[in-house]
Coordinates of N, CA and C in Angstrom, one line a residue:
M18 N 3.6 -15.8 0.0 CA 2.3 -15.7 -0.7 C 2.5 -16.4 -2.0
A19 N 2.2 -17.6 -2.2 CA 2.2 -18.3 -3.5 C 0.8 -18.0 -4.1
V20 N 0.9 -17.5 -5.3 CA -0.3 -17.2 -6.0 C -0.2 -17.7 -7.5
V21 N -1.4 -18.0 -8.0 CA -1.4 -18.4 -9.4 C -1.6 -17.2 -10.3
M22 N -0.7 -17.0 -11.2 CA -0.7 -15.8 -12.1 C -1.4 -16.2 -13.4
E23 N -2.2 -15.2 -13.9 CA -2.8 -15.3 -15.2 C -1.8 -14.5 -16.1
E24 N -1.3 -15.2 -17.2 CA -0.3 -14.6 -18.0 C -0.9 -13.4 -18.8
N25 N -0.1 -12.3 -18.9 CA -0.5 -11.2 -19.8 C 0.0 -11.5 -21.2
E26 N -0.9 -12.0 -22.0 CA -0.5 -12.5 -23.3 C 0.1 -11.5 -24.3
N27 N -0.2 -10.3 -24.1 CA 0.2 -9.3 -25.1 C 0.7 -8.0 -24.4
P28 N 1.8 -8.1 -23.6 CA 2.2 -7.0 -22.7 C 2.8 -5.8 -23.5
V29 N 2.4 -4.6 -23.0 CA 3.0 -3.4 -23.5 C 4.4 -3.3 -22.9
K30 N 5.5 -3.2 -23.8 CA 6.8 -3.1 -23.3 C 7.2 -1.6 -23.3
F31 N 8.1 -1.3 -22.3 CA 8.5 0.1 -22.1 C 10.0 0.1 -22.0
E32 N 10.6 1.1 -22.6 CA 12.1 1.3 -22.5 C 12.4 2.7 -21.9
K33 N 13.6 2.7 -21.2 CA 14.1 3.9 -20.6 C 15.6 3.8 -20.6
L34 N 16.3 4.9 -20.9 CA 17.7 4.9 -20.8 C 18.2 5.4 -19.5
F35 N 19.3 4.7 -19.0 CA 19.9 5.1 -17.7 C 21.4 5.3 -18.0
K36 N 22.0 6.1 -17.1 CA 23.5 6.3 -17.3 C 24.1 6.1 -15.9
V37 N 25.2 5.3 -15.9 CA 26.0 5.1 -14.6 C 26.8 6.4 -14.3
T38 N 26.5 7.0 -13.2 CA 27.1 8.2 -12.8 C 28.1 8.0 -11.6
P39 N 28.9 9.0 -11.3 CA 29.9 8.8 -10.2 C 29.4 8.3 -8.9
E40 N 28.3 8.8 -8.4 CA 27.7 8.4 -7.1 C 27.3 6.9 -7.1
M41 N 27.2 6.3 -8.2 CA 26.7 4.9 -8.3 C 27.9 3.9 -8.2
I42 N 29.1 4.4 -8.3 CA 30.3 3.5 -8.3 C 30.7 3.2 -6.9
D43 N 31.0 1.9 -6.6 CA 31.4 1.5 -5.3 C 32.9 1.2 -5.2
E44 N 33.3 0.7 -4.1 CA 34.8 0.5 -3.9 C 35.4 -0.6 -4.9
N45 N 34.5 -1.4 -5.5 CA 34.9 -2.3 -6.5 C 35.0 -1.7 -7.9
R46 N 34.8 -0.4 -8.0 CA 34.8 0.4 -9.3 C 33.8 0.0 -10.3
H47 N 32.7 -0.5 -9.9 CA 31.5 -0.8 -10.8 C 30.3 -0.3 -10.1
M48 N 29.1 -0.3 -10.8 CA 27.9 0.2 -10.3 C 27.5 -0.7 -9.1
N49 N 27.1 -0.1 -8.0 CA 26.7 -0.8 -6.8 C 25.3 -1.4 -7.1
N50 N 25.0 -2.6 -6.5 CA 23.8 -3.3 -6.8 C 22.5 -2.5 -6.3
V51 N 22.7 -1.6 -5.3 CA 21.6 -0.8 -4.8 C 20.9 -0.1 -5.9
W52 N 21.7 0.4 -6.8 CA 21.2 1.2 -8.0 C 20.3 0.3 -8.9
A53 N 20.6 -1.0 -9.0 CA 19.8 -1.9 -9.8 C 18.3 -1.9 -9.2
V54 N 18.2 -2.0 -7.9 CA 16.9 -2.0 -7.3 C 16.2 -0.7 -7.5
Q55 N 16.9 0.4 -7.4 CA 16.3 1.8 -7.7 C 15.9 1.9 -9.1
W56 N 16.7 1.4 -10.1 CA 16.3 1.5 -11.5 C 15.0 0.6 -11.8
V57 N 14.9 -0.5 -11.1 CA 13.7 -1.3 -11.3 C 12.4 -0.5 -10.9
Q58 N 12.6 0.2 -9.7 CA 11.4 1.0 -9.3 C 11.2 2.2 -10.2
D59 N 12.3 2.8 -10.6 CA 12.2 4.0 -11.5 C 11.5 3.6 -12.9
I60 N 11.9 2.5 -13.5 CA 11.4 2.2 -14.8 C 9.9 1.7 -14.6
S61 N 9.6 1.1 -13.5 CA 8.2 0.6 -13.3 C 7.3 1.8 -13.1
I62 N 7.7 2.8 -12.4 CA 6.8 4.0 -12.2 C 6.7 4.7 -13.6
A63 N 7.8 4.9 -14.3 CA 7.8 5.5 -15.6 C 6.8 4.8 -16.6
H64 N 6.9 3.5 -16.6 CA 6.0 2.7 -17.4 C 4.6 2.9 -17.1
S65 N 4.2 2.8 -15.8 CA 2.9 3.0 -15.3 C 2.4 4.4 -15.7
D66 N 3.2 5.4 -15.5 CA 2.9 6.8 -15.8 C 2.6 6.9 -17.3
S67 N 3.4 6.3 -18.1 CA 3.3 6.5 -19.6 C 2.1 5.9 -20.2
V68 N 1.5 4.9 -19.5 CA 0.2 4.3 -20.1 C -1.0 4.8 -19.3
G69 N -0.8 5.7 -18.4 CA -2.0 6.3 -17.6 C -2.4 5.4 -16.5
A70 N -1.7 4.4 -16.1 CA -2.1 3.5 -15.1 C -2.0 4.1 -13.7
T71 N -1.0 5.0 -13.5 CA -0.8 5.6 -12.2 C -2.0 6.5 -11.9
D72 N -2.5 7.2 -12.8 CA -3.7 8.1 -12.5 C -4.9 7.2 -12.2
V73 N -5.1 6.1 -12.9 CA -6.2 5.2 -12.6 C -6.0 4.6 -11.2
M74 N -4.8 4.2 -10.8 CA -4.5 3.7 -9.5 C -4.9 4.7 -8.4
Y75 N -4.5 5.9 -8.6 CA -4.8 7.0 -7.6 C -6.3 7.2 -7.5
Q76 N -7.1 7.1 -8.6 CA -8.5 7.3 -8.6 C -9.2 6.2 -7.7
F77 N -8.6 5.0 -7.7 CA -9.1 4.0 -6.8 C -8.6 4.0 -5.4
G78 N -7.7 5.0 -5.1 CA -7.1 5.1 -3.8 C -6.1 4.0 -3.4
C79 N -5.4 3.5 -4.4 CA -4.5 2.4 -4.3 C -3.1 2.8 -4.6
G80 N -2.2 1.8 -4.2 CA -0.8 2.0 -4.5 C -0.1 0.6 -4.5
W81 N 0.9 0.5 -5.4 CA 1.7 -0.8 -5.5 C 2.7 -0.9 -4.4
M82 N 2.9 -2.1 -3.8 CA 4.0 -2.3 -2.9 C 4.6 -3.6 -3.3
I83 N 6.0 -3.7 -3.2 CA 6.7 -4.9 -3.5 C 6.5 -5.9 -2.5
H84 N 6.2 -7.1 -3.0 CA 6.1 -8.3 -2.1 C 7.3 -9.2 -2.2
T85 N 7.8 -9.5 -3.4 CA 9.0 -10.2 -3.6 C 9.8 -9.6 -4.8
Q86 N 11.1 -9.8 -4.7 CA 11.9 -9.3 -5.8 C 13.1 -10.2 -6.0
F87 N 13.3 -10.6 -7.2 CA 14.5 -11.4 -7.6 C 15.3 -10.6 -8.6
V88 N 16.6 -10.5 -8.4 CA 17.4 -9.8 -9.3 C 18.6 -10.7 -9.6
E89 N 18.9 -10.9 -10.9 CA 20.0 -11.7 -11.3 C 21.0 -10.8 -12.1
Y90 N 22.2 -10.7 -11.5 CA 23.3 -9.9 -12.0 C 24.1 -10.8 -13.0
K91 N 24.3 -10.2 -14.3 CA 24.9 -11.0 -15.3 C 26.3 -10.4 -15.7
N92 N 26.4 -9.1 -15.7 CA 27.6 -8.4 -16.1 C 27.7 -7.1 -15.3
Q93 N 28.9 -6.6 -15.2 CA 29.1 -5.4 -14.4 C 28.8 -4.1 -15.3
A94 N 28.4 -3.1 -14.6 CA 28.2 -1.8 -15.3 C 29.3 -0.8 -14.7
F95 N 29.8 0.1 -15.5 CA 30.9 0.9 -15.1 C 30.6 2.4 -15.4
L96 N 31.3 3.3 -14.8 CA 31.1 4.7 -14.9 C 31.0 5.1 -16.4
G97 N 29.9 5.8 -16.7 CA 29.7 6.3 -18.0 C 28.9 5.4 -18.9
D98 N 28.7 4.1 -18.5 CA 27.9 3.2 -19.3 C 26.5 3.7 -19.4
E99 N 26.0 3.6 -20.7 CA 24.5 3.9 -20.9 C 23.8 2.5 -20.9
I100 N 22.8 2.4 -20.1 CA 22.0 1.2 -20.0 C 20.6 1.3 -20.4
R101 N 20.1 0.4 -21.3 CA 18.8 0.4 -21.8 C 17.9 -0.5 -20.9
G102 N 16.9 0.0 -20.2 CA 16.0 -0.8 -19.5 C 14.8 -1.1 -20.3
T103 N 14.3 -2.3 -20.2 CA 13.0 -2.7 -20.8 C 12.2 -3.4 -19.7
T104 N 10.9 -3.0 -19.7 CA 10.0 -3.7 -18.7 C 8.7 -4.0 -19.2
W105 N 8.0 -4.9 -18.6 CA 6.6 -5.3 -19.0 C 6.0 -6.0 -17.8
V106 N 4.6 -6.0 -17.8 CA 3.9 -6.7 -16.8 C 3.6 -8.1 -17.4
A107 N 4.1 -9.1 -16.8 CA 4.1 -10.5 -17.3 C 2.8 -11.3 -16.9
G108 N 2.2 -10.9 -15.8 CA 1.0 -11.6 -15.4 C 0.3 -11.0 -14.2
Y109 N -0.9 -11.5 -13.8 CA -1.7 -11.0 -12.7 C -2.3 -12.1 -11.9
S110 N -2.5 -11.9 -10.7 CA -3.4 -12.7 -9.8 C -4.5 -11.7 -9.5
K111 N -5.3 -12.0 -8.5 CA -6.4 -11.1 -8.1 C -5.9 -9.8 -7.6
V112 N -4.8 -9.8 -6.8 CA -4.3 -8.6 -6.1 C -2.8 -8.3 -6.5
A113 N -2.2 -9.1 -7.2 CA -0.7 -9.0 -7.5 C -0.4 -9.0 -9.0
S114 N 0.7 -8.4 -9.3 CA 1.2 -8.5 -10.7 C 2.7 -8.9 -10.7
V115 N 3.1 -9.5 -11.7 CA 4.5 -9.8 -11.9 C 5.1 -8.9 -13.0
R116 N 6.1 -8.2 -12.7 CA 6.8 -7.3 -13.6 C 8.2 -7.8 -13.9
K117 N 8.5 -7.9 -15.1 CA 9.9 -8.3 -15.5 C 10.7 -7.1 -16.1
C118 N 12.0 -7.1 -15.8 CA 12.8 -6.0 -16.3 C 14.1 -6.6 -16.9
R119 N 14.6 -6.0 -17.9 CA 16.0 -6.4 -18.4 C 16.7 -5.1 -18.7
F120 N 18.0 -5.1 -18.2 CA 18.8 -3.9 -18.4 C 20.1 -4.3 -19.1
E121 N 20.3 -3.7 -20.3 CA 21.4 -4.0 -21.2 C 22.3 -2.8 -21.5
R122 N 23.6 -3.1 -21.5 CA 24.5 -2.0 -21.9 C 24.4 -1.7 -23.4
V123 N 24.2 -0.4 -23.7 CA 23.9 0.0 -25.0 C 25.1 -0.3 -25.9
S124 N 26.3 -0.1 -25.4 CA 27.5 -0.2 -26.3 C 27.8 -1.6 -26.8
D125 N 27.4 -2.6 -26.1 CA 27.7 -4.0 -26.6 C 26.5 -5.0 -26.5
G126 N 25.4 -4.5 -26.0 CA 24.2 -5.3 -25.9 C 24.2 -6.3 -24.8
K127 N 25.2 -6.3 -24.0 CA 25.3 -7.3 -22.9 C 24.3 -7.0 -21.8
V128 N 23.6 -8.0 -21.3 CA 22.6 -7.9 -20.2 C 23.4 -7.7 -18.9
V129 N 23.1 -6.6 -18.2 CA 23.8 -6.3 -17.0 C 23.0 -7.0 -15.8
F130 N 21.7 -6.8 -15.8 CA 20.9 -7.6 -14.9 C 19.5 -7.7 -15.3
E131 N 18.7 -8.7 -14.8 CA 17.3 -8.9 -15.0 C 16.6 -9.0 -13.7
S132 N 15.3 -8.7 -13.7 CA 14.6 -8.8 -12.4 C 13.2 -9.3 -12.7
E133 N 12.6 -9.9 -11.6 CA 11.2 -10.3 -11.6 C 10.7 -9.8 -10.2
T134 N 9.7 -9.0 -10.3 CA 9.1 -8.4 -9.0 C 7.6 -8.7 -8.9
Q135 N 7.2 -9.1 -7.8 CA 5.8 -9.3 -7.5 C 5.3 -8.0 -6.8
W136 N 4.4 -7.3 -7.4 CA 3.8 -6.1 -6.8 C 2.4 -6.4 -6.3
V137 N 2.0 -6.0 -5.1 CA 0.7 -6.2 -4.6 C 0.0 -4.8 -4.6
L138 N -1.2 -4.7 -5.1 CA -2.0 -3.5 -5.1 C -2.7 -3.4 -3.8
M139 N -2.4 -2.2 -3.1 CA -2.9 -2.0 -1.8 C -3.9 -0.9 -1.7
D140 N -5.0 -1.0 -0.9 CA -5.9 0.0 -0.6 C -5.1 0.9 0.4
M141 N -4.8 2.1 0.1 CA -4.0 3.0 0.9 C -4.7 3.4 2.2
K142 N -6.0 3.5 2.2 CA -6.7 3.9 3.5 C -6.8 2.7 4.4
K143 N -7.1 1.5 3.9 CA -7.3 0.3 4.7 C -6.0 -0.5 5.0
G144 N -5.0 -0.2 4.2 CA -3.8 -1.0 4.3 C -3.9 -2.5 4.0
R145 N -4.8 -2.8 3.1 CA -5.1 -4.2 2.7 C -5.0 -4.3 1.2
P146 N -4.8 -5.6 0.8 CA -4.7 -5.8 -0.7 C -6.1 -5.4 -1.3
F147 N -6.0 -5.0 -2.6 CA -7.1 -4.5 -3.3 C -7.1 -5.2 -4.7
A148 N -8.3 -5.7 -5.1 CA -8.4 -6.4 -6.4 C -8.0 -5.5 -7.5
I149 N -7.2 -6.0 -8.4 CA -6.7 -5.1 -9.5 C -7.8 -4.9 -10.5
P150 N -8.2 -3.6 -10.6 CA -9.3 -3.3 -11.6 C -8.9 -3.6 -13.0
Q151 N -9.8 -4.0 -13.8 CA -9.6 -4.2 -15.2 C -9.0 -3.0 -15.9
E152 N -9.5 -1.8 -15.4 CA -9.0 -0.6 -16.0 C -7.5 -0.4 -15.9
I153 N -6.9 -1.0 -14.9 CA -5.4 -0.9 -14.7 C -4.8 -2.0 -15.6
K154 N -5.3 -3.2 -15.6 CA -4.8 -4.3 -16.4 C -4.8 -3.9 -17.9
D155 N -5.9 -3.3 -18.3 CA -6.0 -2.9 -19.8 C -4.9 -2.0 -20.2
R156 N -4.4 -1.2 -19.3 CA -3.3 -0.2 -19.7 C -2.0 -0.9 -20.1
F157 N -1.8 -2.1 -19.6 CA -0.5 -2.8 -19.8 C -0.6 -3.9 -20.8
Q158 N -1.7 -3.9 -21.7 CA -1.8 -4.9 -22.7 C -2.0 -4.2 -24.1
V159 N -1.3 -4.7 -25.1 CA -1.5 -4.2 -26.4 C -2.8 -4.7 -26.9
K160 N -3.6 -3.8 -27.5 CA -4.9 -4.2 -28.0 C -4.9 -4.4 -29.5

C-alpha cells in the first residue's frame, strides 16, 4: 500500500526507559531482535496513552494495526543495559500514520536500533480502514 504522507510538522516526542533483562538475552549473549519489535509496540502505546489518543481512538471504535515495519539495527544491547527510547508520529495519510523510534544506550549514547512503522487505523467492528480523526492527529502535535 503506497500512500502519500502529510508530514507532521511539529510532532510531540515521547521518551521511555527500557532495561535489558536476562530473558531478553539470546545464544549470542546480546538482546534478541524480537525484543526490539516488542519495545516499538510498547513505546508506541505508552506515547498514545500519555497524550490521550488511546481514549479518543476507543471512543471512535478503532484500533491501530501495523501494515509495514522497518527496523535498522546499529549496535548490540547487552544484559543490564539501560536503553532510552524516543518516538514520534512523523506523518499521516487518510487512514495511516508513520511512527519513528530511536533506541539509544544511556551509558554511551550509541543508537542500538531505529524503526519506522506504518500503522493503519481500523474500524474494529467492520474490520476496515477508518479515516484518522483530527482529534487523534491533534494529540501528536505540539501546539
